[in-house]
Amino acid sequence: MHPATPPTAGAPAGRNHRTLLSRRRFVRGLAAVALVAPLALGAAGCGGDDDAGDGGPVKLSIFWWGGDARAKLTEDALALYTKKHPDVTFEKTWQANQGYFDKLATLTAGGNPPDLFQIDDNYLAEYAGRSTTLDLGSYRDSGKLDVSKFPKSLLEYGVVDGKLAGVAAGENTQGLVYNKTLLTKNGLPEPTTGMSWEEHIAWAEQVAKKTKVPGTQDPSADYKALWVWLRQQGKDLYKGKELGFTVEDVTKWFELWKGARDSGATPTADVIHQGNATDITKQLVVTGKAATSWVWANQMPDLKKNTKDELGVVAYPGDPSAQWARASMYWSVFKGSKHRDTAVDVINFLNNDPEAVALLGTDRGLPSNMDLRAKVSETATDPAMKQSIQVESDLAQKFGPSPQVPIKGHSKVKSELTKAAENAQYGRATPAQAAEQFVTACKAAIA
């Protein structure tokens, strides 16, 4: 199967950068659904209708993003499904991260959406809010979609306005990755899960003084770190359709990291800027410009490929119950699909069939099924992968409830945080001024 048409040249690269997709283009695409939907949906708009049942041969369309390696793994798993269900074949389309959501919006608006598609938390609420995704709740309740082995917060993180809009294709959580070799060589203690933010910064100062390497990347521009910190303060990133924080909250966050910069615990602004990139190869823990980086825990294997040093990973500072089992990406079903029963069964298969899960491995994150995750861990040969699985499995015992799925404008909120935080990092604005700038921009983004 060949990938879809390559994305437009010059578009921003990287998984997070693709979320900078023009909001107007996205809304135009989905607005068109309102015109097309009556034709595309018809009586098939509600789960469980008779014409959704598949009694004969079915050709199911499926769309995902990723590279050649993911395509091979996914196609092998789908071939296994067809082997076990000979009446079901697949029309497979995939492409690189870049431009994926442009293509998905075009397919949806054009009345030719895939039956089954991959989506992430930047867009799940938007698609669900426009009734593009099928509510999978009835399948979950009937047992046709078995989520009994999922961490509770992982399942909850696919619910939008009370409806199960997506099922996690894999799990990750926030991870503070540190250079274990550097610390051991200098007789320094390793960071631990549960240390406070202030203790982390004090530890980073100690590392910087002893090794001449800044102890920690400044994560004030990192939405993951801000989100965890807010939850530890009894706040959240979002509350309903509004922001879950105030200017005062963000001011405290920016002030915390101004103090860390002033004490020498972090690198200079120019180096922090390098680490603010989403590219794994630019994370400061692997470039040697800081002893720690703030990433997703399941990125450990990719980080390890970029350094000869041994790495360790713990939870972000503070109470680890502020973290949750986050869906690295979801599988969703188009609400108007004529084959939604089969599409749901494929999701169930990809998450719960031992052979399929073994084939897919950890390409989309750690397996959502905890029992099968343990089996994948047993057979994993990559030490960094085994470590990542072990850390996330240990943290699963400490996870708190999941937050709501991010609302419309989330990708803009993330980019505005980077802009405001860097203004504070470079001294172009005080923490209070940068916080005011950020909140004002966020309110416009989610309006």
PDB file of N, CA and C in Angstrom, residues 56-93:
ATOM      1  N   GLY A  56     -22.132  -9.630   5.301  1.00  0.00           N
ATOM      2  CA  GLY A  56     -21.430 -10.135   4.130  1.00  0.00           C
ATOM      3  C   GLY A  56     -20.040  -9.556   4.035  1.00  0.00           C
ATOM      4  N   PRO A  57     -19.433  -9.644   2.860  1.00  0.00           N
ATOM      5  CA  PRO A  57     -18.086  -9.093   2.671  1.00  0.00           C
ATOM      6  C   PRO A  57     -18.050  -7.593   2.966  1.00  0.00           C
ATOM      7  N   VAL A  58     -16.993  -7.171   3.618  1.00  0.00           N
ATOM      8  CA  VAL A  58     -16.837  -5.765   4.002  1.00  0.00           C
ATOM      9  C   VAL A  58     -15.454  -5.287   3.579  1.00  0.00           C
ATOM     10  N   LYS A  59     -15.410  -4.099   2.978  1.00  0.00           N
ATOM     11  CA  LYS A  59     -14.137  -3.437   2.714  1.00  0.00           C
ATOM     12  C   LYS A  59     -14.109  -2.182   3.566  1.00  0.00           C
ATOM     13  N   LEU A  60     -13.269  -2.187   4.573  1.00  0.00           N
ATOM     14  CA  LEU A  60     -13.226  -1.115   5.560  1.00  0.00           C
ATOM     15  C   LEU A  60     -12.093  -0.139   5.224  1.00  0.00           C
ATOM     16  N   SER A  61     -12.414   1.148   5.148  1.00  0.00           N
ATOM     17  CA  SER A  61     -11.364   2.145   4.897  1.00  0.00           C
ATOM     18  C   SER A  61     -10.756   2.587   6.225  1.00  0.00           C
ATOM     19  N   ILE A  62      -9.440   2.720   6.249  1.00  0.00           N
ATOM     20  CA  ILE A  62      -8.726   3.080   7.465  1.00  0.00           C
ATOM     21  C   ILE A  62      -7.605   4.056   7.110  1.00  0.00           C
ATOM     22  N   PHE A  63      -7.420   5.058   7.953  1.00  0.00           N
ATOM     23  CA  PHE A  63      -6.468   6.143   7.671  1.00  0.00           C
ATOM     24  C   PHE A  63      -5.659   6.421   8.933  1.00  0.00           C
ATOM     25  N   TRP A  64      -4.329   6.499   8.785  1.00  0.00           N
ATOM     26  CA  TRP A  64      -3.488   6.821   9.931  1.00  0.00           C
ATOM     27  C   TRP A  64      -2.274   7.612   9.469  1.00  0.00           C
ATOM     28  N   TRP A  65      -1.576   8.217  10.450  1.00  0.00           N
ATOM     29  CA  TRP A  65      -0.316   8.886  10.131  1.00  0.00           C
ATOM     30  C   TRP A  65       0.829   8.072  10.713  1.00  0.00           C
ATOM     31  N   GLY A  66       2.017   8.287  10.137  1.00  0.00           N
ATOM     32  CA  GLY A  66       3.199   7.586  10.607  1.00  0.00           C
ATOM     33  C   GLY A  66       4.160   7.344   9.453  1.00  0.00           C
ATOM     34  N   GLY A  67       5.246   6.687   9.750  1.00  0.00           N
ATOM     35  CA  GLY A  67       6.250   6.399   8.748  1.00  0.00           C
ATOM     36  C   GLY A  67       6.136   4.984   8.204  1.00  0.00           C
ATOM     37  N   ASP A  68       7.151   4.573   7.466  1.00  0.00           N
ATOM     38  CA  ASP A  68       7.152   3.254   6.847  1.00  0.00           C
ATOM     39  C   ASP A  68       7.072   2.126   7.872  1.00  0.00           C
ATOM     40  N   ALA A  69       7.791   2.298   8.984  1.00  0.00           N
ATOM     41  CA  ALA A  69       7.809   1.236  10.001  1.00  0.00           C
ATOM     42  C   ALA A  69       6.416   1.025  10.585  1.00  0.00           C
ATOM     43  N   ARG A  70       5.718   2.126  10.916  1.00  0.00           N
ATOM     44  CA  ARG A  70       4.358   1.998  11.451  1.00  0.00           C
ATOM     45  C   ARG A  70       3.430   1.394  10.412  1.00  0.00           C
ATOM     46  N   ALA A  71       3.606   1.794   9.156  1.00  0.00           N
ATOM     47  CA  ALA A  71       2.755   1.251   8.100  1.00  0.00           C
ATOM     48  C   ALA A  71       2.901  -0.263   8.008  1.00  0.00           C
ATOM     49  N   LYS A  72       4.137  -0.741   8.058  1.00  0.00           N
ATOM     50  CA  LYS A  72       4.377  -2.182   7.967  1.00  0.00           C
ATOM     51  C   LYS A  72       3.740  -2.918   9.140  1.00  0.00           C
ATOM     52  N   LEU A  73       3.914  -2.397  10.347  1.00  0.00           N
ATOM     53  CA  LEU A  73       3.337  -3.037  11.531  1.00  0.00           C
ATOM     54  C   LEU A  73       1.806  -3.047  11.455  1.00  0.00           C
ATOM     55  N   THR A  74       1.241  -1.910  11.057  1.00  0.00           N
ATOM     56  CA  THR A  74      -0.219  -1.808  10.989  1.00  0.00           C
ATOM     57  C   THR A  74      -0.785  -2.725   9.917  1.00  0.00           C
ATOM     58  N   GLU A  75      -0.148  -2.749   8.770  1.00  0.00           N
ATOM     59  CA  GLU A  75      -0.627  -3.611   7.692  1.00  0.00           C
ATOM     60  C   GLU A  75      -0.526  -5.084   8.075  1.00  0.00           C
ATOM     61  N   ASP A  76       0.509  -5.453   8.807  1.00  0.00           N
ATOM     62  CA  ASP A  76       0.633  -6.836   9.270  1.00  0.00           C
ATOM     63  C   ASP A  76      -0.494  -7.185  10.242  1.00  0.00           C
ATOM     64  N   ALA A  77      -0.817  -6.251  11.132  1.00  0.00           N
ATOM     65  CA  ALA A  77      -1.896  -6.499  12.096  1.00  0.00           C
ATOM     66  C   ALA A  77      -3.249  -6.587  11.399  1.00  0.00           C
ATOM     67  N   LEU A  78      -3.465  -5.737  10.389  1.00  0.00           N
ATOM     68  CA  LEU A  78      -4.724  -5.783   9.646  1.00  0.00           C
ATOM     69  C   LEU A  78      -4.820  -7.059   8.812  1.00  0.00           C
ATOM     70  N   ALA A  79      -3.691  -7.514   8.279  1.00  0.00           N
ATOM     71  CA  ALA A  79      -3.686  -8.780   7.540  1.00  0.00           C
ATOM     72  C   ALA A  79      -4.049  -9.932   8.467  1.00  0.00           C
ATOM     73  N   LEU A  80      -3.603  -9.855   9.692  1.00  0.00           N
ATOM     74  CA  LEU A  80      -3.953 -10.880  10.681  1.00  0.00           C
ATOM     75  C   LEU A  80      -5.455 -10.860  10.955  1.00  0.00           C
ATOM     76  N   TYR A  81      -6.026  -9.661  11.016  1.00  0.00           N
ATOM     77  CA  TYR A  81      -7.481  -9.567  11.208  1.00  0.00           C
ATOM     78  C   TYR A  81      -8.216 -10.225  10.046  1.00  0.00           C
ATOM     79  N   THR A  82      -7.785  -9.925   8.823  1.00  0.00           N
ATOM     80  CA  THR A  82      -8.421 -10.524   7.646  1.00  0.00           C
ATOM     81  C   THR A  82      -8.259 -12.041   7.650  1.00  0.00           C
ATOM     82  N   LYS A  83      -7.119 -12.527   8.095  1.00  0.00           N
ATOM     83  CA  LYS A  83      -6.903 -13.971   8.178  1.00  0.00           C
ATOM     84  C   LYS A  83      -7.915 -14.613   9.116  1.00  0.00           C
ATOM     85  N   LYS A  84      -8.230 -13.912  10.200  1.00  0.00           N
ATOM     86  CA  LYS A  84      -9.184 -14.444  11.177  1.00  0.00           C
ATOM     87  C   LYS A  84     -10.624 -14.105  10.825  1.00  0.00           C
ATOM     88  N   HIS A  85     -10.813 -13.097   9.943  1.00  0.00           N
ATOM     89  CA  HIS A  85     -12.145 -12.679   9.494  1.00  0.00           C
ATOM     90  C   HIS A  85     -12.085 -12.505   7.981  1.00  0.00           C
ATOM     91  N   PRO A  86     -12.125 -13.602   7.219  1.00  0.00           N
ATOM     92  CA  PRO A  86     -11.897 -13.556   5.762  1.00  0.00           C
ATOM     93  C   PRO A  86     -12.838 -12.642   4.985  1.00  0.00           C
ATOM     94  N   ASP A  87     -14.013 -12.329   5.538  1.00  0.00           N
ATOM     95  CA  ASP A  87     -14.952 -11.465   4.827  1.00  0.00           C
ATOM     96  C   ASP A  87     -14.586  -9.986   4.924  1.00  0.00           C
ATOM     97  N   VAL A  88     -13.575  -9.668   5.722  1.00  0.00           N
ATOM     98  CA  VAL A  88     -13.217  -8.260   5.927  1.00  0.00           C
ATOM     99  C   VAL A  88     -11.849  -7.968   5.304  1.00  0.00           C
ATOM    100  N   THR A  89     -11.819  -6.998   4.403  1.00  0.00           N
ATOM    101  CA  THR A  89     -10.563  -6.518   3.822  1.00  0.00           C
ATOM    102  C   THR A  89     -10.471  -5.018   4.091  1.00  0.00           C
ATOM    103  N   PHE A  90      -9.323  -4.428   3.786  1.00  0.00           N
ATOM    104  CA  PHE A  90      -9.091  -3.034   4.157  1.00  0.00           C
ATOM    105  C   PHE A  90      -8.630  -2.193   2.973  1.00  0.00           C
ATOM    106  N   GLU A  91      -9.142  -0.988   2.919  1.00  0.00           N
ATOM    107  CA  GLU A  91      -8.627   0.042   2.021  1.00  0.00           C
ATOM    108  C   GLU A  91      -7.751   0.940   2.895  1.00  0.00           C
ATOM    109  N   LYS A  92      -6.454   0.765   2.798  1.00  0.00           N
ATOM    110  CA  LYS A  92      -5.516   1.401   3.732  1.00  0.00           C
ATOM    111  C   LYS A  92      -4.911   2.656   3.109  1.00  0.00           C
ATOM    112  N   THR A  93      -4.923   3.751   3.885  1.00  0.00           N
ATOM    113  CA  THR A  93      -4.281   4.989   3.477  1.00  0.00           C
ATOM    114  C   THR A  93      -3.487   5.518   4.660  1.00  0.00           C
TER     115      THR A  93
END
